[in-house]
Amino acid sequence: MIFRFVCSECGQEYEPGSFIWRCAVCGGLLDLADFPVCFPLNEIGKRAATLWRYREALPFDEAYEGWQGVTMGEGLTPLVPLSRDRANVALKIEYLMPTLSFKDRGAAVLIAKAQELGVRSVVADSSGNAGTAVAAYAARAGITCDIYVPGSTSPKKIKQIAAHGASVHAIEGTREDTAQAALEAVEQGTSYYASHIYNPFFYQGTKTYAFEIWEQLGGRAPDVLVLPVGNGTLVLGPYYGFKELLRAGMIEKMPRFLAVQAEGCAPLAQAFERGGDVAVPVVNTGTEAEGIAIAAPARSRQILAAIRDTRGGIITVPDTAIEDARLALAAQGFYVEPTAAVAYAGFQACLDLANTNSHEDEKLTSLVQEVVDRSKQIVIPLCGAGLKAA
Ligand SMILES: *Cc1c(COP(=O)(O)O)cnc(C)c1O
Ligand SMILES: [Zn+2]
């Protein structure tokens, strides 16, 4: 078996089909062990415009074709210039996915993998979009699905999940209480944990964000990726993706990652500023950006290491800036939910920071300069559709 889970702490290996979600020896997070990937350029260009065009870089047995019954055509989302004035800044329109958020990347790959492994039922917890995506693909794959969401989740997202036939469990309390309820269901039951946080296959889906950008830019990496970060699925996935492209000799250098958090819930930004290796859990003091309001990100060590490895940085934006960014995007024709305006708000914050030049941190200053430099290629995702918000 070339696809193995490996403990990020002690190196213990596991069969991915086992219903284990963290290391049985030490409790560490599981990763997918490196496996050989390849990019058959002549083939990729001829295939349908979905993320499955990179299937030799996805963790499936060569003979497995079940994904064809699971896919809804997700991926290869448009990459469009922000404006004529800022043509070097490209927006990746992730809200044009089948369930209206980028989480379809992870969910399509994870659920197809669950199907290949013979899984009959899954459990997931989410602040909304991941739950919607997992519910939709599970329905398509004929897999029973239970989704745990915080009671405060947008009613529209809850309806969307229920419409796919999933059992919705709305949990009062914090996002962490919801995660706990899902874990209890996994431990007591016989379901596979289709977690976008713990399950390594989800990141195998989100890594295709990197492959698409590389292809859409004519076979090169951008200079800077601006990304929202909560649990890190759109940081770690693209990080793995660009690393694979680098190892395969398809790009010459890694793009720098500028991650953005909402000021009201920013444990990663605080750890980054402190120079810490892990995030210290915070109390969420409130933000409209419900999709990234993660007070205790489980993969914080990996996220911080990945961002530092790209010579990147993490900044925060207040809710007023998120709302301004949402309106500014709408004024350009793009209607997104508040969480999906965070990355663009981060870009706008860089424009301000570059003017005031007030940052003491040298590395962050150089990153900000790069983001506002019109000769650099910047990519910003619009992750979720505006009509999802209450
Ligand atoms: C999930 C999500 C994010 C951030 O993803 P994390 O994995 O929590 O970092 C950003 N925007 C939207 C719209 C999302 O649904
Ligand atoms: Zn371990």
JSON list of N, CA, C and O in Angstrom, two decimals, residues 172-212:
[
{"chain": "A", "resi": 172, "resn": "GLU", "atom": "N", "xyz": [-25.10, 23.68, 20.72]},
{"chain": "A", "resi": 172, "resn": "GLU", "atom": "CA", "xyz": [-24.96, 24.98, 21.38]},
{"chain": "A", "resi": 172, "resn": "GLU", "atom": "C", "xyz": [-23.56, 25.10, 21.98]},
{"chain": "A", "resi": 172, "resn": "GLU", "atom": "O", "xyz": [-22.93, 24.10, 22.28]},
{"chain": "A", "resi": 173, "resn": "GLY", "atom": "N", "xyz": [-23.10, 26.32, 22.12]},
{"chain": "A", "resi": 173, "resn": "GLY", "atom": "CA", "xyz": [-21.77, 26.54, 22.70]},
{"chain": "A", "resi": 173, "resn": "GLY", "atom": "C", "xyz": [-20.79, 26.97, 21.64]},
{"chain": "A", "resi": 173, "resn": "GLY", "atom": "O", "xyz": [-21.17, 27.52, 20.62]},
{"chain": "A", "resi": 174, "resn": "THR", "atom": "N", "xyz": [-19.52, 26.69, 21.88]},
{"chain": "A", "resi": 174, "resn": "THR", "atom": "CA", "xyz": [-18.47, 27.18, 20.99]},
{"chain": "A", "resi": 174, "resn": "THR", "atom": "C", "xyz": [-18.24, 26.20, 19.83]},
{"chain": "A", "resi": 174, "resn": "THR", "atom": "O", "xyz": [-18.75, 25.08, 19.84]},
{"chain": "A", "resi": 175, "resn": "ARG", "atom": "N", "xyz": [-17.42, 26.65, 18.87]},
{"chain": "A", "resi": 175, "resn": "ARG", "atom": "CA", "xyz": [-17.01, 25.78, 17.76]},
{"chain": "A", "resi": 175, "resn": "ARG", "atom": "C", "xyz": [-16.31, 24.52, 18.30]},
{"chain": "A", "resi": 175, "resn": "ARG", "atom": "O", "xyz": [-16.43, 23.43, 17.76]},
{"chain": "A", "resi": 176, "resn": "GLU", "atom": "N", "xyz": [-15.60, 24.70, 19.42]},
{"chain": "A", "resi": 176, "resn": "GLU", "atom": "CA", "xyz": [-14.87, 23.57, 20.01]},
{"chain": "A", "resi": 176, "resn": "GLU", "atom": "C", "xyz": [-15.85, 22.55, 20.62]},
{"chain": "A", "resi": 176, "resn": "GLU", "atom": "O", "xyz": [-15.59, 21.35, 20.59]},
{"chain": "A", "resi": 177, "resn": "ASP", "atom": "N", "xyz": [-16.97, 23.04, 21.15]},
{"chain": "A", "resi": 177, "resn": "ASP", "atom": "CA", "xyz": [-17.99, 22.12, 21.67]},
{"chain": "A", "resi": 177, "resn": "ASP", "atom": "C", "xyz": [-18.55, 21.26, 20.54]},
{"chain": "A", "resi": 177, "resn": "ASP", "atom": "O", "xyz": [-18.85, 20.07, 20.71]},
{"chain": "A", "resi": 178, "resn": "THR", "atom": "N", "xyz": [-18.71, 21.87, 19.37]},
{"chain": "A", "resi": 178, "resn": "THR", "atom": "CA", "xyz": [-19.20, 21.14, 18.20]},
{"chain": "A", "resi": 178, "resn": "THR", "atom": "C", "xyz": [-18.21, 20.04, 17.81]},
{"chain": "A", "resi": 178, "resn": "THR", "atom": "O", "xyz": [-18.59, 18.90, 17.54]},
{"chain": "A", "resi": 179, "resn": "ALA", "atom": "N", "xyz": [-16.92, 20.40, 17.79]},
{"chain": "A", "resi": 179, "resn": "ALA", "atom": "CA", "xyz": [-15.89, 19.41, 17.44]},
{"chain": "A", "resi": 179, "resn": "ALA", "atom": "C", "xyz": [-15.92, 18.25, 18.43]},
{"chain": "A", "resi": 179, "resn": "ALA", "atom": "O", "xyz": [-15.82, 17.08, 18.05]},
{"chain": "A", "resi": 180, "resn": "GLN", "atom": "N", "xyz": [-16.09, 18.58, 19.71]},
{"chain": "A", "resi": 180, "resn": "GLN", "atom": "CA", "xyz": [-16.13, 17.55, 20.75]},
{"chain": "A", "resi": 180, "resn": "GLN", "atom": "C", "xyz": [-17.30, 16.60, 20.54]},
{"chain": "A", "resi": 180, "resn": "GLN", "atom": "O", "xyz": [-17.16, 15.38, 20.65]},
{"chain": "A", "resi": 181, "resn": "ALA", "atom": "N", "xyz": [-18.46, 17.15, 20.19]},
{"chain": "A", "resi": 181, "resn": "ALA", "atom": "CA", "xyz": [-19.65, 16.32, 19.97]},
{"chain": "A", "resi": 181, "resn": "ALA", "atom": "C", "xyz": [-19.43, 15.38, 18.79]},
{"chain": "A", "resi": 181, "resn": "ALA", "atom": "O", "xyz": [-19.82, 14.20, 18.83]},
{"chain": "A", "resi": 182, "resn": "ALA", "atom": "N", "xyz": [-18.78, 15.86, 17.74]},
{"chain": "A", "resi": 182, "resn": "ALA", "atom": "CA", "xyz": [-18.51, 15.02, 16.58]},
{"chain": "A", "resi": 182, "resn": "ALA", "atom": "C", "xyz": [-17.54, 13.90, 16.95]},
{"chain": "A", "resi": 182, "resn": "ALA", "atom": "O", "xyz": [-17.73, 12.74, 16.56]},
{"chain": "A", "resi": 183, "resn": "LEU", "atom": "N", "xyz": [-16.53, 14.26, 17.72]},
{"chain": "A", "resi": 183, "resn": "LEU", "atom": "CA", "xyz": [-15.53, 13.25, 18.13]},
{"chain": "A", "resi": 183, "resn": "LEU", "atom": "C", "xyz": [-16.18, 12.15, 18.96]},
{"chain": "A", "resi": 183, "resn": "LEU", "atom": "O", "xyz": [-15.86, 10.97, 18.80]},
{"chain": "A", "resi": 184, "resn": "GLU", "atom": "N", "xyz": [-17.08, 12.55, 19.85]},
{"chain": "A", "resi": 184, "resn": "GLU", "atom": "CA", "xyz": [-17.76, 11.54, 20.67]},
{"chain": "A", "resi": 184, "resn": "GLU", "atom": "C", "xyz": [-18.55, 10.60, 19.77]},
{"chain": "A", "resi": 184, "resn": "GLU", "atom": "O", "xyz": [-18.58, 9.39, 19.99]},
{"chain": "A", "resi": 185, "resn": "ALA", "atom": "N", "xyz": [-19.19, 11.16, 18.74]},
{"chain": "A", "resi": 185, "resn": "ALA", "atom": "CA", "xyz": [-19.96, 10.32, 17.82]},
{"chain": "A", "resi": 185, "resn": "ALA", "atom": "C", "xyz": [-19.03, 9.35, 17.07]},
{"chain": "A", "resi": 185, "resn": "ALA", "atom": "O", "xyz": [-19.37, 8.19, 16.85]},
{"chain": "A", "resi": 186, "resn": "VAL", "atom": "N", "xyz": [-17.85, 9.83, 16.69]},
{"chain": "A", "resi": 186, "resn": "VAL", "atom": "CA", "xyz": [-16.89, 8.97, 15.99]},
{"chain": "A", "resi": 186, "resn": "VAL", "atom": "C", "xyz": [-16.41, 7.86, 16.90]},
{"chain": "A", "resi": 186, "resn": "VAL", "atom": "O", "xyz": [-16.37, 6.68, 16.52]},
{"chain": "A", "resi": 187, "resn": "GLU", "atom": "N", "xyz": [-16.07, 8.22, 18.14]},
{"chain": "A", "resi": 187, "resn": "GLU", "atom": "CA", "xyz": [-15.51, 7.23, 19.07]},
{"chain": "A", "resi": 187, "resn": "GLU", "atom": "C", "xyz": [-16.53, 6.17, 19.45]},
{"chain": "A", "resi": 187, "resn": "GLU", "atom": "O", "xyz": [-16.19, 5.02, 19.64]},
{"chain": "A", "resi": 188, "resn": "GLN", "atom": "N", "xyz": [-17.81, 6.58, 19.56]},
{"chain": "A", "resi": 188, "resn": "GLN", "atom": "CA", "xyz": [-18.83, 5.62, 19.99]},
{"chain": "A", "resi": 188, "resn": "GLN", "atom": "C", "xyz": [-19.41, 4.82, 18.84]},
{"chain": "A", "resi": 188, "resn": "GLN", "atom": "O", "xyz": [-19.96, 3.76, 19.03]},
{"chain": "A", "resi": 189, "resn": "GLY", "atom": "N", "xyz": [-19.31, 5.37, 17.64]},
{"chain": "A", "resi": 189, "resn": "GLY", "atom": "CA", "xyz": [-20.01, 4.75, 16.52]},
{"chain": "A", "resi": 189, "resn": "GLY", "atom": "C", "xyz": [-19.10, 3.97, 15.60]},
{"chain": "A", "resi": 189, "resn": "GLY", "atom": "O", "xyz": [-18.02, 3.52, 15.98]},
{"chain": "A", "resi": 190, "resn": "THR", "atom": "N", "xyz": [-19.55, 3.81, 14.38]},
{"chain": "A", "resi": 190, "resn": "THR", "atom": "CA", "xyz": [-18.82, 3.02, 13.40]},
{"chain": "A", "resi": 190, "resn": "THR", "atom": "C", "xyz": [-18.64, 3.84, 12.13]},
{"chain": "A", "resi": 190, "resn": "THR", "atom": "O", "xyz": [-18.58, 3.29, 11.04]},
{"chain": "A", "resi": 191, "resn": "SER", "atom": "N", "xyz": [-18.58, 5.16, 12.30]},
{"chain": "A", "resi": 191, "resn": "SER", "atom": "CA", "xyz": [-18.47, 6.04, 11.14]},
{"chain": "A", "resi": 191, "resn": "SER", "atom": "C", "xyz": [-17.03, 6.49, 10.93]},
{"chain": "A", "resi": 191, "resn": "SER", "atom": "O", "xyz": [-16.25, 6.61, 11.87]},
{"chain": "A", "resi": 192, "resn": "TYR", "atom": "N", "xyz": [-16.74, 6.79, 9.69]},
{"chain": "A", "resi": 192, "resn": "TYR", "atom": "CA", "xyz": [-15.43, 7.33, 9.30]},
{"chain": "A", "resi": 192, "resn": "TYR", "atom": "C", "xyz": [-15.44, 8.83, 9.59]},
{"chain": "A", "resi": 192, "resn": "TYR", "atom": "O", "xyz": [-16.43, 9.51, 9.30]},
{"chain": "A", "resi": 193, "resn": "TYR", "atom": "N", "xyz": [-14.35, 9.34, 10.14]},
{"chain": "A", "resi": 193, "resn": "TYR", "atom": "CA", "xyz": [-14.30, 10.76, 10.47]},
{"chain": "A", "resi": 193, "resn": "TYR", "atom": "C", "xyz": [-13.83, 11.55, 9.24]},
{"chain": "A", "resi": 193, "resn": "TYR", "atom": "O", "xyz": [-12.65, 11.58, 8.93]},
{"chain": "A", "resi": 194, "resn": "ALA", "atom": "N", "xyz": [-14.80, 12.15, 8.56]},
{"chain": "A", "resi": 194, "resn": "ALA", "atom": "CA", "xyz": [-14.50, 12.90, 7.33]},
{"chain": "A", "resi": 194, "resn": "ALA", "atom": "C", "xyz": [-14.17, 14.35, 7.68]},
{"chain": "A", "resi": 194, "resn": "ALA", "atom": "O", "xyz": [-14.75, 15.29, 7.14]},
{"chain": "A", "resi": 195, "resn": "SER", "atom": "N", "xyz": [-13.23, 14.51, 8.58]},
{"chain": "A", "resi": 195, "resn": "SER", "atom": "CA", "xyz": [-12.91, 15.83, 9.11]},
{"chain": "A", "resi": 195, "resn": "SER", "atom": "C", "xyz": [-12.00, 16.60, 8.17]},
{"chain": "A", "resi": 195, "resn": "SER", "atom": "O", "xyz": [-10.97, 16.08, 7.73]},
{"chain": "A", "resi": 196, "resn": "HIS", "atom": "N", "xyz": [-12.35, 17.87, 7.91]},
{"chain": "A", "resi": 196, "resn": "HIS", "atom": "CA", "xyz": [-11.45, 18.67, 7.07]},
{"chain": "A", "resi": 196, "resn": "HIS", "atom": "C", "xyz": [-10.23, 19.08, 7.86]},
{"chain": "A", "resi": 196, "resn": "HIS", "atom": "O", "xyz": [-9.26, 19.58, 7.29]},
{"chain": "A", "resi": 197, "resn": "ILE", "atom": "N", "xyz": [-10.27, 18.89, 9.17]},
{"chain": "A", "resi": 197, "resn": "ILE", "atom": "CA", "xyz": [-9.14, 19.28, 10.01]},
{"chain": "A", "resi": 197, "resn": "ILE", "atom": "C", "xyz": [-8.19, 18.09, 10.21]},
{"chain": "A", "resi": 197, "resn": "ILE", "atom": "O", "xyz": [-6.99, 18.19, 9.98]},
{"chain": "A", "resi": 198, "resn": "TYR", "atom": "N", "xyz": [-8.75, 16.96, 10.62]},
{"chain": "A", "resi": 198, "resn": "TYR", "atom": "CA", "xyz": [-7.90, 15.82, 10.97]},
{"chain": "A", "resi": 198, "resn": "TYR", "atom": "C", "xyz": [-7.60, 14.89, 9.80]},
{"chain": "A", "resi": 198, "resn": "TYR", "atom": "O", "xyz": [-6.56, 14.25, 9.77]},
{"chain": "A", "resi": 199, "resn": "ASN", "atom": "N", "xyz": [-8.53, 14.75, 8.87]},
{"chain": "A", "resi": 199, "resn": "ASN", "atom": "CA", "xyz": [-8.33, 13.73, 7.84]},
{"chain": "A", "resi": 199, "resn": "ASN", "atom": "C", "xyz": [-7.37, 14.21, 6.74]},
{"chain": "A", "resi": 199, "resn": "ASN", "atom": "O", "xyz": [-7.67, 15.15, 6.01]},
{"chain": "A", "resi": 200, "resn": "PRO", "atom": "N", "xyz": [-6.22, 13.54, 6.61]},
{"chain": "A", "resi": 200, "resn": "PRO", "atom": "CA", "xyz": [-5.20, 14.01, 5.65]},
{"chain": "A", "resi": 200, "resn": "PRO", "atom": "C", "xyz": [-5.69, 14.05, 4.20]},
{"chain": "A", "resi": 200, "resn": "PRO", "atom": "O", "xyz": [-5.15, 14.82, 3.40]},
{"chain": "A", "resi": 201, "resn": "PHE", "atom": "N", "xyz": [-6.70, 13.27, 3.86]},
{"chain": "A", "resi": 201, "resn": "PHE", "atom": "CA", "xyz": [-7.14, 13.26, 2.46]},
{"chain": "A", "resi": 201, "resn": "PHE", "atom": "C", "xyz": [-7.79, 14.58, 2.05]},
{"chain": "A", "resi": 201, "resn": "PHE", "atom": "O", "xyz": [-7.81, 14.94, 0.88]},
{"chain": "A", "resi": 202, "resn": "PHE", "atom": "N", "xyz": [-8.33, 15.31, 3.02]},
{"chain": "A", "resi": 202, "resn": "PHE", "atom": "CA", "xyz": [-8.95, 16.60, 2.67]},
{"chain": "A", "resi": 202, "resn": "PHE", "atom": "C", "xyz": [-7.90, 17.55, 2.07]},
{"chain": "A", "resi": 202, "resn": "PHE", "atom": "O", "xyz": [-8.16, 18.25, 1.09]},
{"chain": "A", "resi": 203, "resn": "TYR", "atom": "N", "xyz": [-6.71, 17.53, 2.65]},
{"chain": "A", "resi": 203, "resn": "TYR", "atom": "CA", "xyz": [-5.64, 18.43, 2.17]},
{"chain": "A", "resi": 203, "resn": "TYR", "atom": "C", "xyz": [-5.11, 18.01, 0.81]},
{"chain": "A", "resi": 203, "resn": "TYR", "atom": "O", "xyz": [-4.54, 18.82, 0.08]},
{"chain": "A", "resi": 204, "resn": "GLN", "atom": "N", "xyz": [-5.31, 16.73, 0.49]},
{"chain": "A", "resi": 204, "resn": "GLN", "atom": "CA", "xyz": [-4.94, 16.26, -0.85]},
{"chain": "A", "resi": 204, "resn": "GLN", "atom": "C", "xyz": [-5.84, 16.90, -1.89]},
{"chain": "A", "resi": 204, "resn": "GLN", "atom": "O", "xyz": [-5.45, 17.10, -3.04]},
{"chain": "A", "resi": 205, "resn": "GLY", "atom": "N", "xyz": [-7.08, 17.21, -1.48]},
{"chain": "A", "resi": 205, "resn": "GLY", "atom": "CA", "xyz": [-7.97, 17.92, -2.38]},
{"chain": "A", "resi": 205, "resn": "GLY", "atom": "C", "xyz": [-7.63, 19.40, -2.47]},
{"chain": "A", "resi": 205, "resn": "GLY", "atom": "O", "xyz": [-7.56, 19.97, -3.56]},
{"chain": "A", "resi": 206, "resn": "THR", "atom": "N", "xyz": [-7.36, 20.03, -1.34]},
{"chain": "A", "resi": 206, "resn": "THR", "atom": "CA", "xyz": [-7.11, 21.48, -1.38]},
{"chain": "A", "resi": 206, "resn": "THR", "atom": "C", "xyz": [-5.74, 21.79, -2.00]},
{"chain": "A", "resi": 206, "resn": "THR", "atom": "O", "xyz": [-5.51, 22.91, -2.42]},
{"chain": "A", "resi": 207, "resn": "LYS", "atom": "N", "xyz": [-4.88, 20.79, -2.12]},
{"chain": "A", "resi": 207, "resn": "LYS", "atom": "CA", "xyz": [-3.59, 21.07, -2.76]},
{"chain": "A", "resi": 207, "resn": "LYS", "atom": "C", "xyz": [-3.77, 21.37, -4.25]},
{"chain": "A", "resi": 207, "resn": "LYS", "atom": "O", "xyz": [-2.90, 22.01, -4.86]},
{"chain": "A", "resi": 208, "resn": "THR", "atom": "N", "xyz": [-4.90, 20.95, -4.82]},
{"chain": "A", "resi": 208, "resn": "THR", "atom": "CA", "xyz": [-5.11, 21.21, -6.26]},
{"chain": "A", "resi": 208, "resn": "THR", "atom": "C", "xyz": [-5.27, 22.70, -6.55]},
{"chain": "A", "resi": 208, "resn": "THR", "atom": "O", "xyz": [-5.14, 23.12, -7.70]},
{"chain": "A", "resi": 209, "resn": "TYR", "atom": "N", "xyz": [-5.52, 23.49, -5.50]},
{"chain": "A", "resi": 209, "resn": "TYR", "atom": "CA", "xyz": [-5.52, 24.96, -5.65]},
{"chain": "A", "resi": 209, "resn": "TYR", "atom": "C", "xyz": [-4.18, 25.41, -6.24]},
{"chain": "A", "resi": 209, "resn": "TYR", "atom": "O", "xyz": [-4.13, 26.27, -7.13]},
{"chain": "A", "resi": 210, "resn": "ALA", "atom": "N", "xyz": [-3.11, 24.80, -5.77]},
{"chain": "A", "resi": 210, "resn": "ALA", "atom": "CA", "xyz": [-1.75, 25.14, -6.26]},
{"chain": "A", "resi": 210, "resn": "ALA", "atom": "C", "xyz": [-1.58, 24.71, -7.71]},
{"chain": "A", "resi": 210, "resn": "ALA", "atom": "O", "xyz": [-1.08, 25.49, -8.54]},
{"chain": "A", "resi": 211, "resn": "PHE", "atom": "N", "xyz": [-1.99, 23.49, -8.02]},
{"chain": "A", "resi": 211, "resn": "PHE", "atom": "CA", "xyz": [-1.79, 22.98, -9.39]},
{"chain": "A", "resi": 211, "resn": "PHE", "atom": "C", "xyz": [-2.51, 23.86, -10.40]},
{"chain": "A", "resi": 211, "resn": "PHE", "atom": "O", "xyz": [-2.00, 24.15, -11.48]},
{"chain": "A", "resi": 212, "resn": "GLU", "atom": "N", "xyz": [-3.74, 24.25, -10.05]},
{"chain": "A", "resi": 212, "resn": "GLU", "atom": "CA", "xyz": [-4.53, 25.06, -10.99]},
{"chain": "A", "resi": 212, "resn": "GLU", "atom": "C", "xyz": [-3.89, 26.42, -11.25]},
{"chain": "A", "resi": 212, "resn": "GLU", "atom": "O", "xyz": [-3.82, 26.88, -12.39]}
]
